[in-house]
PDB file of C-alpha atoms and ligand atoms in Angstrom:
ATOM      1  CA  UNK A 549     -43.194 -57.699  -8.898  1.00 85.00           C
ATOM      2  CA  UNK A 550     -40.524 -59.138  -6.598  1.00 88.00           C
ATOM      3  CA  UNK A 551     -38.712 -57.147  -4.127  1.00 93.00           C
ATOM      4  CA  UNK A 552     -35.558 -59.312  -3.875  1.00 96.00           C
ATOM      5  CA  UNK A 553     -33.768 -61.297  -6.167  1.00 95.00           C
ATOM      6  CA  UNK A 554     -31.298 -63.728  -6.744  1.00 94.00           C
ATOM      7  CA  UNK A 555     -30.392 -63.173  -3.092  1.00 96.00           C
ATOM      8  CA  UNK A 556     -27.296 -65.565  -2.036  1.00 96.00           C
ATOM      9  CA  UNK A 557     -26.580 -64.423   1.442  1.00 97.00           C
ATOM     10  CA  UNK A 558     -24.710 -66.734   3.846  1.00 97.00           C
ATOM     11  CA  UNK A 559     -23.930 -65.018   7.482  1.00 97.00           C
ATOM     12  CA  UNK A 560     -21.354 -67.282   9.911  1.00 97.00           C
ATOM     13  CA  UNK A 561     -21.839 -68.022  13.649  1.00 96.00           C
ATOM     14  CA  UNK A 562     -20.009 -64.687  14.865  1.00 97.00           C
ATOM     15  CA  UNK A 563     -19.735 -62.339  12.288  1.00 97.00           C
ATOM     16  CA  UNK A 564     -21.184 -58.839  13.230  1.00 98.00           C
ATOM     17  CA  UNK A 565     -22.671 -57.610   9.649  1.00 98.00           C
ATOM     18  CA  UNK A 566     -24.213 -54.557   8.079  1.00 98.00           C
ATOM     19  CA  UNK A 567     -26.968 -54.008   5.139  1.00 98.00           C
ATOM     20  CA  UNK A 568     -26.623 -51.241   3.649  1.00 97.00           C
ATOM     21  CA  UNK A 569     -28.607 -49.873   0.500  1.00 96.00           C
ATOM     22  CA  UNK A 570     -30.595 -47.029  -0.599  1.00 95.00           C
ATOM     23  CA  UNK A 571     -34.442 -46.501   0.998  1.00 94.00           C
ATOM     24  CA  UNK A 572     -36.750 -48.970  -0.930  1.00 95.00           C
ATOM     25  CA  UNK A 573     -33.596 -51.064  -1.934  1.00 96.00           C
ATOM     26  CA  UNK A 574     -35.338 -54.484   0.035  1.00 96.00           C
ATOM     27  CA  UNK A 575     -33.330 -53.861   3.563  1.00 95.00           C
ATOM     28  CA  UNK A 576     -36.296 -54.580   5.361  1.00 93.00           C
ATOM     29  CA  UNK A 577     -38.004 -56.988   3.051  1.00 95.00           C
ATOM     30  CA  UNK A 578     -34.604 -59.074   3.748  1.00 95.00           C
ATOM     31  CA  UNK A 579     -34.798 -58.366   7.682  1.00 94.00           C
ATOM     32  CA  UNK A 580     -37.962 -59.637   7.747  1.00 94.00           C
ATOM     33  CA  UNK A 581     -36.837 -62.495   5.908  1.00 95.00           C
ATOM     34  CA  UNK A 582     -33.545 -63.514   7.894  1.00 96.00           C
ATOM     35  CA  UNK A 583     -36.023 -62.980  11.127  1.00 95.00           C
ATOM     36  CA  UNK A 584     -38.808 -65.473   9.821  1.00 94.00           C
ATOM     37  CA  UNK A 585     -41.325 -62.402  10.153  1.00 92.00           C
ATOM     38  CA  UNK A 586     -41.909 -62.445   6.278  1.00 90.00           C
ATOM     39  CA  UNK A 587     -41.526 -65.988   4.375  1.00 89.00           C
ATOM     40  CA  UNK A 588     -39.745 -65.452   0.504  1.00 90.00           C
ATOM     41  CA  UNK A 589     -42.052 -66.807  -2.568  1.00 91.00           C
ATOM     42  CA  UNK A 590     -39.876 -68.806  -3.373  1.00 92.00           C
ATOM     43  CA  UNK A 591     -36.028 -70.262  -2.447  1.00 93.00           C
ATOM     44  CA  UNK A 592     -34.713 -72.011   0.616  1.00 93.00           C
ATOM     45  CA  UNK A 593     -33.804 -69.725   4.273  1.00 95.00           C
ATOM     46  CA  UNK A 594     -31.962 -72.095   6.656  1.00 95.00           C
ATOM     47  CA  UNK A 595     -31.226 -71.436  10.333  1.00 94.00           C
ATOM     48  CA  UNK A 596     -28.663 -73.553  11.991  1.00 92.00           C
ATOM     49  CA  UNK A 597     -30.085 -76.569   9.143  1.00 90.00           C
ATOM     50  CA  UNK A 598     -33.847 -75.593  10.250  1.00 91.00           C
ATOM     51  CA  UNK A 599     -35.064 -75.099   7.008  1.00 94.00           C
ATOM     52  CA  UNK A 600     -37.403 -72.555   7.958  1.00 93.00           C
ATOM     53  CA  UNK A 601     -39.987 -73.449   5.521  1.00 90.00           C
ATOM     54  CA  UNK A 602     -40.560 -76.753   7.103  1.00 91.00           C
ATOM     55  CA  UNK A 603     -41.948 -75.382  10.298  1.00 93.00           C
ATOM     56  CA  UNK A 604     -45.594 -74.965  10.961  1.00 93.00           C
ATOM     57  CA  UNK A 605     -46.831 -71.290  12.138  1.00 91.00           C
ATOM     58  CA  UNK A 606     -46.634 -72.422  15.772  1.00 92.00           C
ATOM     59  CA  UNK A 607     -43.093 -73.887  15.549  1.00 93.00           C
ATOM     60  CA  UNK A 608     -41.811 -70.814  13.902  1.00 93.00           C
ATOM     61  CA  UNK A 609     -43.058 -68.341  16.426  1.00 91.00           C
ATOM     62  CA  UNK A 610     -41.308 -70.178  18.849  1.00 89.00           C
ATOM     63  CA  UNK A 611     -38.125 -70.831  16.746  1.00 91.00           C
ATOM     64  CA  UNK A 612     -38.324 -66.804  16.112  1.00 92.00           C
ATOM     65  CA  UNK A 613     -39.257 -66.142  19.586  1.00 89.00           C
ATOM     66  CA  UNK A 614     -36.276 -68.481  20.966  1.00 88.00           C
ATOM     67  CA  UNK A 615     -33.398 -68.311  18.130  1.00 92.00           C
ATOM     68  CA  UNK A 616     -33.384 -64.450  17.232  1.00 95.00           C
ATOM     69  CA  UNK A 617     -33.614 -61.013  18.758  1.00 95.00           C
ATOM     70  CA  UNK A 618     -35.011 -57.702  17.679  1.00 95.00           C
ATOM     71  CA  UNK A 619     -33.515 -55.057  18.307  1.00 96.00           C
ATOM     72  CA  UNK A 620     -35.441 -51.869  16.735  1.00 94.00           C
ATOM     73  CA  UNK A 621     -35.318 -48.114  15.335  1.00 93.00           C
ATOM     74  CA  UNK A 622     -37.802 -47.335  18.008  1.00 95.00           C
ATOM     75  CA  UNK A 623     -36.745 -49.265  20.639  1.00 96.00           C
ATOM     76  CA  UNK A 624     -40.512 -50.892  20.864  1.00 96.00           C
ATOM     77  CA  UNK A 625     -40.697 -51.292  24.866  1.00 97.00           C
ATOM     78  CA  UNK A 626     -43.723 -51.559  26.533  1.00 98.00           C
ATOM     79  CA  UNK A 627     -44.277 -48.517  27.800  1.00 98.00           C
ATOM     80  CA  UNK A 628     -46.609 -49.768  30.788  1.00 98.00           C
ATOM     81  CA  UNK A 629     -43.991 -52.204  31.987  1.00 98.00           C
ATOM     82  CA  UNK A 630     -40.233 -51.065  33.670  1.00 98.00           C
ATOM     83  CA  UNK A 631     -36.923 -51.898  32.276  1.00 98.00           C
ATOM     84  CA  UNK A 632     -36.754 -54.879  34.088  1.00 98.00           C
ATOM     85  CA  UNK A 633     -40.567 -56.051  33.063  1.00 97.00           C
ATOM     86  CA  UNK A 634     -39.761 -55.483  29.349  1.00 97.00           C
ATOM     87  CA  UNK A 635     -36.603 -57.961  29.662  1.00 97.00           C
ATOM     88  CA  UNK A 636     -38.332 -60.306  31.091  1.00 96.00           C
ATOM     89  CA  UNK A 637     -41.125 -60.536  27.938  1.00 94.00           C
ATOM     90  CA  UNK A 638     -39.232 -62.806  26.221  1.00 91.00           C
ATOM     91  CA  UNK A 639     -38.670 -65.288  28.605  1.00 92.00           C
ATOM     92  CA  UNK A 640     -42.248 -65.437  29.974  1.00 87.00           C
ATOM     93  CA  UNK A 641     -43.116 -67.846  26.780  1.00 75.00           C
ATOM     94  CA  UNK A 642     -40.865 -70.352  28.634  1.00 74.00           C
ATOM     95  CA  UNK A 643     -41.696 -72.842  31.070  1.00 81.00           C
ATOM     96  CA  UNK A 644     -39.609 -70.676  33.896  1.00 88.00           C
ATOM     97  CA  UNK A 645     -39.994 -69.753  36.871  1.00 92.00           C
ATOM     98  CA  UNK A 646     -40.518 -66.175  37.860  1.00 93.00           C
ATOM     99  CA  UNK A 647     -37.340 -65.829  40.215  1.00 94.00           C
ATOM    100  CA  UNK A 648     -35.571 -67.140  37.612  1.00 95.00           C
ATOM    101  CA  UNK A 649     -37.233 -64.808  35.098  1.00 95.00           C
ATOM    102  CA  UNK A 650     -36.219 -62.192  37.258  1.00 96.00           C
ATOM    103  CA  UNK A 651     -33.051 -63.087  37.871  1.00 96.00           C
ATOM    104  CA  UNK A 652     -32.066 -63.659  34.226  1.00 96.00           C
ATOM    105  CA  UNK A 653     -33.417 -59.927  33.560  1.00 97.00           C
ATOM    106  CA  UNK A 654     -31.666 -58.799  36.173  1.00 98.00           C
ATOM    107  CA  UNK A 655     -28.439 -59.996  34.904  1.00 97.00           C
ATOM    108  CA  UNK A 656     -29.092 -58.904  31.567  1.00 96.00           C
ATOM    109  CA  UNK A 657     -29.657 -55.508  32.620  1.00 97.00           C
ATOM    110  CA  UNK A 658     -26.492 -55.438  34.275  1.00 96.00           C
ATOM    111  CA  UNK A 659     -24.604 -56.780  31.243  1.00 94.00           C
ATOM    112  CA  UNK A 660     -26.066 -52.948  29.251  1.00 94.00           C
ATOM    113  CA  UNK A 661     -24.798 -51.004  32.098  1.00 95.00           C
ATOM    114  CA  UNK A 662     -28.616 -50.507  33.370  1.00 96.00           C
ATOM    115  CA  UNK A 663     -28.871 -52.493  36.859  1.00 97.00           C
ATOM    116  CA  UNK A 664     -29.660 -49.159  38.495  1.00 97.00           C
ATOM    117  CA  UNK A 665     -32.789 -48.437  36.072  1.00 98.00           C
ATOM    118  CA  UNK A 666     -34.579 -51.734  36.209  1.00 98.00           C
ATOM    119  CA  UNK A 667     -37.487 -50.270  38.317  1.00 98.00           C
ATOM    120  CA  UNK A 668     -37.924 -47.165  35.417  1.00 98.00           C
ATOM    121  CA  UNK A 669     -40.514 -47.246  32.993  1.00 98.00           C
ATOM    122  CA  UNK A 670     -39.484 -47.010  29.448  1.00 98.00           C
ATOM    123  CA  UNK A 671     -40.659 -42.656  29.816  1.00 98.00           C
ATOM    124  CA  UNK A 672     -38.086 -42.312  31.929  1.00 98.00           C
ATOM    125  CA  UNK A 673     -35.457 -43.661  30.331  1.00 98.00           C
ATOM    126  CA  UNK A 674     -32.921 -41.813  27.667  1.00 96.00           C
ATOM    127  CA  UNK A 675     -32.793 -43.023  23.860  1.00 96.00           C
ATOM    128  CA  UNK A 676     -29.391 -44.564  24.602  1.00 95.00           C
ATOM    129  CA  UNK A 677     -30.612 -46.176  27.684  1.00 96.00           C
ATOM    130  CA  UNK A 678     -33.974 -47.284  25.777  1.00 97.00           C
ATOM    131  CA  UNK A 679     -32.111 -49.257  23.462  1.00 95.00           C
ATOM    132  CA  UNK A 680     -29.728 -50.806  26.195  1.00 96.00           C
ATOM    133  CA  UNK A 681     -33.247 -52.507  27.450  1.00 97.00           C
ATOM    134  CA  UNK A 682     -34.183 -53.461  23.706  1.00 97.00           C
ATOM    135  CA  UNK A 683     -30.723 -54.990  23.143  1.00 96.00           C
ATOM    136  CA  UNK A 684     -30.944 -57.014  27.046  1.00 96.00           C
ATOM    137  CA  UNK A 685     -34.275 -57.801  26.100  1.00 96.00           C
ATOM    138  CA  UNK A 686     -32.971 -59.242  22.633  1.00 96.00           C
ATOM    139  CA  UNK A 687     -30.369 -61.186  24.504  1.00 94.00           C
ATOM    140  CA  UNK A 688     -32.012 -62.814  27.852  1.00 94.00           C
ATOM    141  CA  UNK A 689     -33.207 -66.178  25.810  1.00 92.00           C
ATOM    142  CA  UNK A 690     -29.275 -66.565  24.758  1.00 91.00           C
ATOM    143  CA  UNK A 691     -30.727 -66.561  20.976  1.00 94.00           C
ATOM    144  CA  UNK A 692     -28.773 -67.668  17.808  1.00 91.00           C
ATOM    145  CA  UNK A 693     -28.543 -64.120  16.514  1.00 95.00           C
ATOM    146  CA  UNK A 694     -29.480 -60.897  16.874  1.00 97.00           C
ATOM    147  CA  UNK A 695     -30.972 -58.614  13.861  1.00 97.00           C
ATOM    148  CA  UNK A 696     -31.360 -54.902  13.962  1.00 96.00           C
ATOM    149  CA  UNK A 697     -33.638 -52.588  11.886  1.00 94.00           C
ATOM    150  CA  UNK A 698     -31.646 -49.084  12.501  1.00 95.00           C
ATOM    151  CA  UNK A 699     -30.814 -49.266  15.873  1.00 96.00           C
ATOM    152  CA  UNK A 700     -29.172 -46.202  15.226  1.00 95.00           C
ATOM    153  CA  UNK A 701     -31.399 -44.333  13.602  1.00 93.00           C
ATOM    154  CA  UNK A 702     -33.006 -42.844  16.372  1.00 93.00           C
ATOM    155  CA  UNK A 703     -29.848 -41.627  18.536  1.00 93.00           C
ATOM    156  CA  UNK A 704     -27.367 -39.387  18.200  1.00 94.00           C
ATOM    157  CA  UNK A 705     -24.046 -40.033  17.204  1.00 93.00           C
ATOM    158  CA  UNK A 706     -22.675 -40.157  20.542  1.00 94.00           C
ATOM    159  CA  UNK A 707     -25.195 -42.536  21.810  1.00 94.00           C
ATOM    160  CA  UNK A 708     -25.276 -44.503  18.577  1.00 94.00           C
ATOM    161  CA  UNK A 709     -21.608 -45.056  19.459  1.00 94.00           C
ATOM    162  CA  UNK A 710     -22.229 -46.351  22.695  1.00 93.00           C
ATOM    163  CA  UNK A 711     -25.073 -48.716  21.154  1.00 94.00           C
ATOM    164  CA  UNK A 712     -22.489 -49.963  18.336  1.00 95.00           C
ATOM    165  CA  UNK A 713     -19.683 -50.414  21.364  1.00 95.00           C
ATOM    166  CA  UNK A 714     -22.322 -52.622  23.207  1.00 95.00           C
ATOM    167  CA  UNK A 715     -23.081 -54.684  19.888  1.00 96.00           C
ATOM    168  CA  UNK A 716     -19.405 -54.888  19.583  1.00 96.00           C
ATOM    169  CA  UNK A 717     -18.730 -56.010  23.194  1.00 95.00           C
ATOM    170  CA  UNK A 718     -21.516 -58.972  22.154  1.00 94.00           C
ATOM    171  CA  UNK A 719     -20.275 -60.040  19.116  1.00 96.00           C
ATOM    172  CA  UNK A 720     -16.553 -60.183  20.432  1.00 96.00           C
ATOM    173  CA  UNK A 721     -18.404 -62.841  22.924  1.00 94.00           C
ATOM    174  CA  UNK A 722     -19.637 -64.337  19.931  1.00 95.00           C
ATOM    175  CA  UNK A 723     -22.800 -63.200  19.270  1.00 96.00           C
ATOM    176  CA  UNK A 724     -23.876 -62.888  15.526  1.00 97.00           C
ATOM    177  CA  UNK A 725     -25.045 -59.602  14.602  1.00 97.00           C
ATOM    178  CA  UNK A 726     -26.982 -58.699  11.357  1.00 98.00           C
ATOM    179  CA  UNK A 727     -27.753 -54.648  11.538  1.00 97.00           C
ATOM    180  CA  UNK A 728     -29.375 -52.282   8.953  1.00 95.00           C
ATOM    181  CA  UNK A 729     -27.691 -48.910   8.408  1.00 94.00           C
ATOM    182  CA  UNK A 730     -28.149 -45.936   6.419  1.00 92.00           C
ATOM    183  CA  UNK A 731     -24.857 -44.626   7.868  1.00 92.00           C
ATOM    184  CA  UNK A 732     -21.753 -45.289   6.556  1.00 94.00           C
ATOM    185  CA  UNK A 733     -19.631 -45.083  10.195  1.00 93.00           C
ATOM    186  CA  UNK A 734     -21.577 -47.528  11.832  1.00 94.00           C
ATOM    187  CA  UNK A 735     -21.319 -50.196   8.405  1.00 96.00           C
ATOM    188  CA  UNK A 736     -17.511 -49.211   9.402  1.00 95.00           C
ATOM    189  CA  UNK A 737     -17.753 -50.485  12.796  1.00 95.00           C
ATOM    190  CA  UNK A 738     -18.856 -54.277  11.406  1.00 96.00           C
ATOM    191  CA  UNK A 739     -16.605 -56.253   9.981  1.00 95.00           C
ATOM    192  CA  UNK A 740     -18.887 -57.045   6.555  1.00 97.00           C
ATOM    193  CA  UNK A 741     -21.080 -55.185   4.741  1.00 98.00           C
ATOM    194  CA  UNK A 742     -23.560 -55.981   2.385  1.00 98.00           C
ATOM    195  CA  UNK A 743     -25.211 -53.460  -0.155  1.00 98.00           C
ATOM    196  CA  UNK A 744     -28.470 -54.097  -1.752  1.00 97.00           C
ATOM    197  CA  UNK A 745     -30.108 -52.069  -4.709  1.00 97.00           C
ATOM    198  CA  UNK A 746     -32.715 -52.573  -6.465  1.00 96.00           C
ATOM    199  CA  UNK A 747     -33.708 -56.020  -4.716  1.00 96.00           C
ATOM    200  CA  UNK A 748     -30.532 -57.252  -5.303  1.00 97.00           C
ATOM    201  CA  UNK A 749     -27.269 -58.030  -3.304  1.00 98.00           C
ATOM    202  CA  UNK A 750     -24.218 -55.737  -5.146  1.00 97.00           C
ATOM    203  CA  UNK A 751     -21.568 -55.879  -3.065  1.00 97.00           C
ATOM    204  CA  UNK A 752     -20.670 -58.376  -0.372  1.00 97.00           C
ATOM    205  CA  UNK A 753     -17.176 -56.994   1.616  1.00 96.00           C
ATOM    206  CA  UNK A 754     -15.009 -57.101   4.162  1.00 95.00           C
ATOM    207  CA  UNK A 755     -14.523 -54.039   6.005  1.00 90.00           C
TER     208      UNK A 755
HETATM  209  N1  ATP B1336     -45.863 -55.460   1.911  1.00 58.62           N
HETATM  210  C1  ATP B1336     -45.424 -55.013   0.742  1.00 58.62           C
HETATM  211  N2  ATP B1336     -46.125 -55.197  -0.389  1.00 58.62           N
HETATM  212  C2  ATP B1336     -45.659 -54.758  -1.583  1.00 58.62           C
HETATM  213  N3  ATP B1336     -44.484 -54.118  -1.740  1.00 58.62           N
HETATM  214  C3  ATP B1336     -43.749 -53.899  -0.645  1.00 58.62           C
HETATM  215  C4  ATP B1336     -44.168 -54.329   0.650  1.00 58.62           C
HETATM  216  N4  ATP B1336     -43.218 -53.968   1.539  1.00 58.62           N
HETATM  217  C5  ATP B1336     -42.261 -53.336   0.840  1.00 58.62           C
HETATM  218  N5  ATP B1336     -42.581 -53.306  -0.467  1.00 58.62           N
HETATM  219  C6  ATP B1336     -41.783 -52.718  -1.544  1.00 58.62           C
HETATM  220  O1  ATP B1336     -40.530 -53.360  -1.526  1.00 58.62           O
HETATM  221  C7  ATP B1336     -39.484 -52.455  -1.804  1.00 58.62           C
HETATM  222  C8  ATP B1336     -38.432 -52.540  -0.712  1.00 58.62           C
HETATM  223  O2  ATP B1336     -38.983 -52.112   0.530  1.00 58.62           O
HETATM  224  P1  ATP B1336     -38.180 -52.186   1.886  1.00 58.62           P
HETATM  225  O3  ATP B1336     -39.107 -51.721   2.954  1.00 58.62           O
HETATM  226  O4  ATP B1336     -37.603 -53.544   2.018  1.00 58.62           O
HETATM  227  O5  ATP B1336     -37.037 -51.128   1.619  1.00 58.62           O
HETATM  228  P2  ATP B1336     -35.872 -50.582   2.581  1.00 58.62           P
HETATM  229  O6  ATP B1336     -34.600 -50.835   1.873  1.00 58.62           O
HETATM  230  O7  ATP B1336     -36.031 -51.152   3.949  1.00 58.62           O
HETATM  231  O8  ATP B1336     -36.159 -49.025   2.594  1.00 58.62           O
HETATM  232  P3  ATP B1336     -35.965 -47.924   3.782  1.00 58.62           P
HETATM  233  O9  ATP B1336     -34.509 -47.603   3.803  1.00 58.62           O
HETATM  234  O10 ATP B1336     -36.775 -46.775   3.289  1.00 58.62           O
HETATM  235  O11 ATP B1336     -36.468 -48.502   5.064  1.00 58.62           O
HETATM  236  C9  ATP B1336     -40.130 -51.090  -1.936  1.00 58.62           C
HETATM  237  O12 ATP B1336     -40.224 -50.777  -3.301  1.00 58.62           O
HETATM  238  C10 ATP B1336     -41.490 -51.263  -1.316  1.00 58.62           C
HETATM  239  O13 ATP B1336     -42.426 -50.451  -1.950  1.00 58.62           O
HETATM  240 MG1   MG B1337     -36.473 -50.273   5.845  1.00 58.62          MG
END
């Protein structure tokens, strides 16, 4: 039985958007669609005019790997490497140089307000400050988007407003930003949302 249908989604260079929908509407089944983790039977998913269906295995885990970033419920940091380490991961798939790797971590760190953890390991770090390293580690290969899976979900609503401020601050610098939600204040905070139920897209508005 299919999950999604008749989806017709098309997302701009710079919009911030949320999905929204009921648990076991297809939120994630789409997610793992727009992020090429999950290919759909059938239809057409284009990135930037990559079709992404045209790419072999190899050239999509480096298109994934160098065009989008994850940002997770769970932050999903390695917990045996610091802040700083866990930035870097990204970029070690590139032909750079370790200074530069460093550097570039470094920077990105600083950008989430974190220059004074890099050194901490991901147990010593707050929720908030968790998902500041996720979001700098989703950002340090400069990638066409950026997709999250509930950033929220795990925070409180202070922190999750400090998280949303940060994806704001992005997006305002032109960063496209796809997010899931459950909660209807942070769908606020973007300026589309789209609600799925059922497998299928609903309603498609500006906030
Ligand atoms: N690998 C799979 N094989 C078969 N069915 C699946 C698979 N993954 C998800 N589904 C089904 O697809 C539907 C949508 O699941 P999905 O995980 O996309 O929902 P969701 O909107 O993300 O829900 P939640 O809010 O609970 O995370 C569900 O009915 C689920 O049972
Ligand atoms: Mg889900």
């Amino acid at each position: 039985m299919p999950v999604l249908k008749n989806i017709n989604l098309r997302v701009d260079k710079g919009e911030l958007v949320a999905i929204m929908g009921p648990s076991g509407s297809g939120k994630s089944t789409l997610m793992n669609i727009i992020g090429c983790l999950d290919s759909a039977t059938s239809g057409d998913y284009q990135v930037e005019n990559t079709s992404i269906r045209s790419l072999s295995d190899n050239a999509l885990a480096d298109f994934r790997n160098e065009k989008i970033g994850f940002v997770f419920q769970n932050f999903n940091l390695m917990p045996k490497l610091t802040a700083r380490q866990n930035v870097e991961l990204p970029l070690t798939y590139k032909k750079i140089s370790s200074s530069e790797r460093r550097e570039k971590s470094l920077e990105m760190l600083k950008l989430v307000g974190l220059s004074d953890r890099a050194d901490f390991y991901p147990m010593e770090l707050s929720g908030g400050q968790k998902q500041r390293v996720a979001i700098a580690r989703a950002l340090v290969t400069n990638p066409s988007f950026i997709l999250g899976d509930e950033p929220t979900g795990a925070l409180d609503t202070k922190t999750s407003e400090q998280i949303m401020d940060l994806f704001k601050r992005f997006n305002q610098e032109g960063k496209t930003i796809i997010l899931i939600t459950h909660e209807p204040d942070i769908a606020q905070l973007c300026q589309r949302t789209v609600f799925l139920r059922d497998g299928e897209i609903i309603d498609d508005k500006i906030n």
